[in-house]
GROMACS .gro file of C-alpha atoms in nm:
model
  306
    1MET     CA    1  11.687   8.477  14.317
    2LEU     CA    2  11.777   8.547  13.953
    3ASP     CA    3  11.727   8.900  13.822
    4VAL     CA    4  11.473   8.898  13.539
    5ARG     CA    5  11.635   9.202  13.377
    6LYS     CA    6  11.964   9.015  13.345
    7LEU     CA    7  11.781   8.718  13.196
    8VAL     CA    8  11.630   8.950  12.933
    9LEU     CA    9  11.980   9.070  12.845
   10LEU     CA   10  12.097   8.712  12.800
   11ARG     CA   11  11.803   8.636  12.573
   12GLU     CA   12  11.877   8.948  12.370
   13VAL     CA   13  12.238   8.840  12.319
   14GLN     CA   14  12.117   8.505  12.188
   15ALA     CA   15  11.868   8.674  11.953
   16ARG     CA   16  12.110   8.940  11.824
   17GLY     CA   17  12.423   8.727  11.806
   18SER     CA   18  12.657   8.957  12.000
   19ILE     CA   19  12.680   9.172  12.310
   20ALA     CA   20  12.727   9.484  12.098
   21ALA     CA   21  12.412   9.418  11.893
   22ALA     CA   22  12.212   9.341  12.208
   23ALA     CA   23  12.333   9.666  12.369
   24GLU     CA   24  12.236   9.866  12.060
   25SER     CA   25  11.887   9.713  12.041
   26LEU     CA   26  11.823   9.792  12.409
   27ASN     CA   27  11.990  10.135  12.397
   28TYR     CA   28  12.253  10.031  12.653
   29THR     CA   29  12.631  10.061  12.639
   30ARG     CA   30  12.824   9.749  12.553
   31SER     CA   31  13.012   9.763  12.881
   32ALA     CA   32  12.688   9.785  13.080
   33VAL     CA   33  12.550   9.473  12.914
   34SER     CA   34  12.879   9.289  12.959
   35GLN     CA   35  12.891   9.379  13.330
   36GLN     CA   36  12.532   9.265  13.387
   37LEU     CA   37  12.597   8.933  13.215
   38SER     CA   38  12.914   8.879  13.415
   39ALA     CA   39  12.709   8.943  13.729
   40LEU     CA   40  12.452   8.687  13.610
   41GLU     CA   41  12.728   8.430  13.562
   42ALA     CA   42  12.851   8.503  13.914
   43GLU     CA   43  12.499   8.460  14.052
   44THR     CA   44  12.449   8.127  13.877
   45GLY     CA   45  12.805   8.006  13.925
   46THR     CA   46  12.800   7.895  13.561
   47GLU     CA   47  12.962   8.016  13.240
   48LEU     CA   48  12.676   8.136  13.019
   49LEU     CA   49  12.863   8.306  12.732
   50ASP     CA   50  13.113   8.146  12.497
   51ARG     CA   51  13.372   8.421  12.464
   52ARG     CA   52  13.613   8.231  12.242
   53SER     CA   53  13.502   8.426  11.932
   54ASN     CA   54  13.411   8.786  11.852
   55ARG     CA   55  13.044   8.691  11.832
   56ALA     CA   56  12.942   8.599  12.184
   57GLY     CA   57  12.745   8.277  12.160
   58LEU     CA   58  12.577   8.103  12.449
   59THR     CA   59  12.700   7.792  12.621
   60SER     CA   60  12.463   7.498  12.668
   61ALA     CA   61  12.388   7.634  13.017
   62GLY     CA   62  12.315   7.978  12.869
   63ARG     CA   63  12.076   7.834  12.614
   64LEU     CA   64  11.902   7.634  12.886
   65LEU     CA   65  11.859   7.948  13.094
   66VAL     CA   66  11.713   8.136  12.795
   67ASP     CA   67  11.458   7.856  12.748
   68HIS     CA   68  11.351   7.903  13.109
   69THR     CA   69  11.350   8.280  13.059
   70GLU     CA   70  11.078   8.248  12.794
   71HIS     CA   71  10.854   8.067  13.045
   72ILE     CA   72  10.937   8.313  13.322
   73LEU     CA   73  10.854   8.615  13.108
   74ALA     CA   74  10.533   8.453  12.985
   75GLY     CA   75  10.424   8.394  13.343
   76LEU     CA   76  10.500   8.751  13.446
   77GLU     CA   77  10.319   8.890  13.143
   78THR     CA   78  10.017   8.670  13.210
   79ALA     CA   79  10.002   8.800  13.567
   80GLU     CA   80  10.024   9.160  13.445
   81SER     CA   81   9.759   9.100  13.177
   82ASP     CA   82   9.521   8.936  13.424
   83LEU     CA   83   9.558   9.230  13.664
   84LEU     CA   84   9.480   9.473  13.383
   85ALA     CA   85   9.183   9.262  13.278
   86ALA     CA   86   9.048   9.272  13.634
   87THR     CA   87   9.008   9.650  13.601
   88GLY     CA   88   8.777   9.606  13.304
   89ARG     CA   89   8.940   9.901  13.124
   90VAL     CA   90   9.110   9.910  12.785
   91ARG     CA   91   9.377  10.178  12.794
   92GLY     CA   92   9.747  10.250  12.751
   93GLU     CA   93   9.944  10.201  12.429
   94LEU     CA   94   9.927   9.907  12.190
   95ARG     CA   95  10.216   9.874  11.944
   96VAL     CA   96  10.115   9.693  11.627
   97GLY     CA   97  10.369   9.565  11.374
   98VAL     CA   98  10.258   9.550  11.011
   99PRO     CA   99  10.415   9.499  10.670
  100PHE     CA  100  10.292   9.829  10.527
  101HIS     CA  101  10.232   9.717  10.168
  102GLU     CA  102   9.944   9.487  10.265
  103GLY     CA  103   9.905   9.490  10.644
  104PRO     CA  104   9.691   9.805  10.675
  105ALA     CA  105   9.419   9.671  10.445
  106LEU     CA  106   9.387   9.362  10.665
  107LEU     CA  107   9.408   9.523  11.009
  108ILE     CA  108   9.307   9.890  10.989
  109PRO     CA  109   8.928   9.827  10.992
  110ALA     CA  110   8.956   9.621  11.313
  111LEU     CA  111   9.205   9.861  11.474
  112THR     CA  112   8.991  10.162  11.388
  113ARG     CA  113   8.685   9.997  11.543
  114VAL     CA  114   8.880   9.915  11.863
  115ARG     CA  115   9.015  10.270  11.882
  116ASP     CA  116   8.665  10.415  11.842
  117LEU     CA  117   8.526  10.187  12.113
  118HIS     CA  118   8.813  10.254  12.355
  119PRO     CA  119   8.930  10.617  12.328
  120ALA     CA  120   9.171  10.572  12.622
  121LEU     CA  121   9.371  10.325  12.413
  122ARG     CA  122   9.647  10.464  12.192
  123ILE     CA  123   9.729  10.236  11.895
  124THR     CA  124  10.054  10.293  11.706
  125LEU     CA  125  10.176  10.117  11.392
  126GLN     CA  126  10.531  10.009  11.326
  127GLY     CA  127  10.648   9.894  10.984
  128LEU     CA  128  10.817   9.555  10.992
  129PRO     CA  129  10.969   9.330  10.728
  130VAL     CA  130  10.744   9.031  10.662
  131GLY     CA  131  11.005   8.786  10.784
  132GLY     CA  132  11.075   8.968  11.111
  133CYS     CA  133  10.726   8.996  11.261
  134ARG     CA  134  10.735   8.692  11.489
  135GLU     CA  135  11.078   8.777  11.628
  136ALA     CA  136  10.971   9.138  11.692
  137VAL     CA  137  10.678   9.013  11.901
  138ARG     CA  138  10.890   8.758  12.086
  139LEU     CA  139  11.145   9.020  12.184
  140GLY     CA  140  10.881   9.270  12.293
  141GLN     CA  141  10.950   9.528  12.022
  142VAL     CA  142  10.577   9.529  11.939
  143ASP     CA  143  10.274   9.392  12.122
  144LEU     CA  144  10.121   9.216  11.824
  145ALA     CA  145  10.198   9.181  11.455
  146LEU     CA  146  10.077   9.032  11.130
  147ALA     CA  147  10.282   8.731  11.020
  148MET     CA  148  10.281   8.520  10.706
  149GLY     CA  149  10.336   8.149  10.659
  150TYR     CA  150  10.319   7.873  10.398
  151ASP     CA  151  10.219   7.512  10.467
  152GLU     CA  152  10.476   7.373  10.222
  153VAL     CA  153  10.769   7.549  10.395
  154PRO     CA  154  10.664   7.592  10.761
  155GLU     CA  155  10.853   7.830  10.988
  156PRO     CA  156  11.032   7.679  11.288
  157PRO     CA  157  10.816   7.731  11.598
  158MET     CA  158  10.903   8.018  11.829
  159PRO     CA  159  10.845   7.965  12.201
  160GLY     CA  160  10.593   8.176  12.386
  161LEU     CA  161  10.385   8.294  12.089
  162TYR     CA  162  10.013   8.264  12.015
  163GLU     CA  163   9.880   8.296  11.658
  164GLU     CA  164   9.527   8.389  11.553
  165PRO     CA  165   9.436   8.310  11.189
  166VAL     CA  166   9.330   8.621  10.999
  167ALA     CA  167   9.318   8.533  10.629
  168ALA     CA  168   9.442   8.298  10.359
  169ASP     CA  169   9.515   8.399  10.003
  170ARG     CA  170   9.614   8.218   9.687
  171VAL     CA  171   9.965   8.251   9.548
  172ARG     CA  172   9.978   8.302   9.171
  173LEU     CA  173  10.249   8.357   8.914
  174ALA     CA  174  10.304   8.721   8.819
  175VAL     CA  175  10.428   8.777   8.462
  176GLY     CA  176  10.466   9.078   8.236
  177PRO     CA  177  10.157   9.246   8.090
  178GLY     CA  178  10.189   9.098   7.740
  179GLY     CA  179   9.878   8.928   7.604
  180ALA     CA  180   9.537   8.959   7.762
  181ALA     CA  181   9.510   9.234   8.020
  182ASP     CA  182   9.304   9.023   8.259
  183GLU     CA  183   9.313   8.663   8.373
  184SER     CA  184   9.026   8.494   8.192
  185ALA     CA  185   8.816   8.241   8.383
  186SER     CA  186   8.815   8.024   8.071
  187ARG     CA  187   9.193   8.017   8.041
  188PRO     CA  188   9.336   7.681   8.155
  189PRO     CA  189   9.589   7.690   8.439
  190ASP     CA  190   9.956   7.707   8.338
  191ARG     CA  191  10.217   7.453   8.442
  192LEU     CA  192  10.498   7.598   8.651
  193ALA     CA  193  10.745   7.386   8.453
  194ALA     CA  194  10.662   7.600   8.148
  195TYR     CA  195  10.856   7.883   8.315
  196ALA     CA  196  11.172   7.684   8.384
  197ASP     CA  197  11.370   7.885   8.130
  198ARG     CA  198  11.250   8.224   8.254
  199ALA     CA  199  11.438   8.460   8.484
  200TRP     CA  200  11.299   8.495   8.838
  201ALA     CA  201  11.278   8.773   9.096
  202LEU     CA  202  11.266   8.651   9.455
  203ASP     CA  203  11.445   8.642   9.789
  204PRO     CA  204  11.538   8.276   9.850
  205ASP     CA  205  11.575   8.344  10.225
  206SER     CA  206  11.218   8.471  10.268
  207GLY     CA  207  10.916   8.251  10.331
  208LEU     CA  208  10.776   8.326   9.985
  209GLY     CA  209  11.120   8.267   9.833
  210ARG     CA  210  11.149   7.929  10.002
  211LEU     CA  211  10.801   7.842   9.877
  212THR     CA  212  10.905   7.939   9.523
  213VAL     CA  213  11.222   7.729   9.535
  214HIS     CA  214  11.020   7.436   9.676
  215ALA     CA  215  10.749   7.466   9.409
  216CYS     CA  216  11.006   7.494   9.128
  217ALA     CA  217  11.192   7.187   9.260
  218SER     CA  218  10.863   6.994   9.259
  219ALA     CA  219  10.819   7.105   8.896
  220GLY     CA  220  11.166   6.973   8.812
  221PHE     CA  221  11.382   7.285   8.786
  222VAL     CA  222  11.588   7.538   8.981
  223PRO     CA  223  11.478   7.901   8.929
  224ASP     CA  224  11.731   8.133   8.765
  225ILE     CA  225  11.727   8.419   9.017
  226VAL     CA  226  11.825   8.748   8.850
  227ALA     CA  227  11.688   8.983   9.120
  228ARG     CA  228  11.702   8.913   9.493
  229THR     CA  229  11.445   9.117   9.683
  230SER     CA  230  11.180   9.055   9.947
  231ASP     CA  231  11.003   9.385   9.862
  232LEU     CA  232  10.703   9.262   9.666
  233GLN     CA  233  10.621   9.605   9.527
  234ALA     CA  234  10.972   9.619   9.383
  235THR     CA  235  10.921   9.264   9.256
  236LEU     CA  236  10.600   9.361   9.076
  237GLY     CA  237  10.781   9.655   8.917
  238LEU     CA  238  11.055   9.426   8.786
  239VAL     CA  239  10.799   9.176   8.658
  240SER     CA  240  10.604   9.453   8.481
  241LEU     CA  241  10.924   9.568   8.310
  242GLY     CA  242  10.992   9.216   8.184
  243TRP     CA  243  11.294   9.151   8.405
  244GLY     CA  244  11.158   8.823   8.537
  245VAL     CA  245  10.859   8.637   8.679
  246SER     CA  246  10.765   8.574   9.042
  247LEU     CA  247  10.513   8.406   9.270
  248VAL     CA  248  10.299   8.670   9.445
  249PRO     CA  249  10.011   8.630   9.695
  250ASP     CA  250   9.676   8.776   9.586
  251LEU     CA  251   9.649   9.015   9.883
  252VAL     CA  252   9.963   9.197   9.771
  253PRO     CA  253   9.820   9.497   9.582
  254ASP     CA  254   9.925   9.582   9.228
  255ARG     CA  255  10.188   9.852   9.195
  256PRO     CA  256  10.033  10.159   9.031
  257GLY     CA  257  10.173  10.219   8.685
  258TYR     CA  258  10.331   9.873   8.663
  259PRO     CA  259  10.071   9.630   8.523
  260VAL     CA  260  10.125   9.255   8.553
  261ARG     CA  261   9.919   8.945   8.482
  262ARG     CA  262   9.860   8.696   8.764
  263ILE     CA  263   9.833   8.342   8.637
  264ILE     CA  264   9.671   8.046   8.810
  265LEU     CA  265   9.904   7.749   8.819
  266ASP     CA  266   9.803   7.390   8.755
  267GLY     CA  267   9.811   7.140   9.038
  268PRO     CA  268   9.752   7.184   9.412
  269GLY     CA  269   9.694   7.550   9.489
  270LEU     CA  270   9.970   7.737   9.668
  271MET     CA  271   9.833   7.926   9.967
  272ARG     CA  272   9.964   8.182  10.214
  273ARG     CA  273   9.838   8.191  10.571
  274VAL     CA  274   9.812   8.528  10.746
  275SER     CA  275   9.794   8.536  11.125
  276LEU     CA  276   9.797   8.782  11.410
  277VAL     CA  277  10.084   8.702  11.648
  278VAL     CA  278  10.099   8.796  12.016
  279ARG     CA  279  10.299   8.672  12.312
  280GLY     CA  280  10.114   8.392  12.489
  281GLY     CA  281  10.121   8.582  12.817
  282ALA     CA  282   9.951   8.886  12.660
  283VAL     CA  283   9.639   8.713  12.525
  284SER     CA  284   9.435   8.822  12.829
  285ASN     CA  285   9.566   9.181  12.811
  286PRO     CA  286   9.252   9.396  12.761
  287ALA     CA  287   9.392   9.586  12.462
  288VAL     CA  288   9.519   9.272  12.290
  289SER     CA  289   9.198   9.087  12.372
  290ALA     CA  290   8.992   9.370  12.221
  291VAL     CA  291   9.185   9.353  11.893
  292LEU     CA  292   9.168   8.973  11.875
  293GLY     CA  293   8.794   8.985  11.941
  294GLU     CA  294   8.734   9.247  11.673
  295VAL     CA  295   8.947   9.059  11.418
  296ARG     CA  296   8.742   8.744  11.488
  297ARG     CA  297   8.415   8.938  11.458
  298GLN     CA  298   8.509   9.093  11.125
  299SER     CA  299   8.643   8.762  10.994
  300ASP     CA  300   8.314   8.589  11.085
  301ALA     CA  301   8.115   8.872  10.926
  302SER     CA  302   8.310   8.844  10.599
  303LEU     CA  303   8.224   8.473  10.580
  304ARG     CA  304   7.849   8.523  10.621
  305LEU     CA  305   7.634   8.513  10.312
  306PRO     CA  306   7.445   8.837  10.234
   0.00000   0.00000   0.00000
């Protein structure tokens, strides 16, 4: 029978791109990981690693085995979660990944309520880059995390994950503070094409950056990127100083001391979807279930009319 721990090592090599990176992420030595993977190849009688380059890629058989590993781990986690649920107790540690600039405002009320209701549960927060939240959950670095997405540039699906919608916010154009201090309700929406000759601050590899490039292409131009950053607080600082313009979701708070104007754009509204991501096998885990339930309760409450 295959050793699940060796399968996890193989999956980590695929995710990290090399044996050395996988060893570092798991706090193992490189030689230990290499020996375990060699043992796995001996057990399966199949070459799983392509060792023809410095970056150990997986063979087709290795990739197939990783696909099965996702299902195996999900089944084991479901069994563990169901056993915990049978006790009726919410306890242990729950590791929550958040992008710290905006994540706390969305999650802290629900997490605080869960912590108050279940004092035996320890909840810890871990700062994550916006683009790395799903992968961190998939690899077990955190138990659940906030993730962002955009309908116009969807993320490729990751196996074994469950997503619970949390919020949706409009994406507007952030420009320098010149002119009116506030966005007037009577001001007509601006056309994105009107900013074709402006400099832009964005990370083209991020979800928001891909949305920006897509929206600009639909408006008939390629943005002139003069600052590449996925840190939206840094982006707002650059915009405030007149270095460029940028698309920014409404839930991203203003940077103190760096005023900007947020402009509604003409045409179909650009939206960002915010979701809570967990591994599919952990949905029935009592701690995860408590957080999901509280997030749903608070979301429903916010939609009720006073």
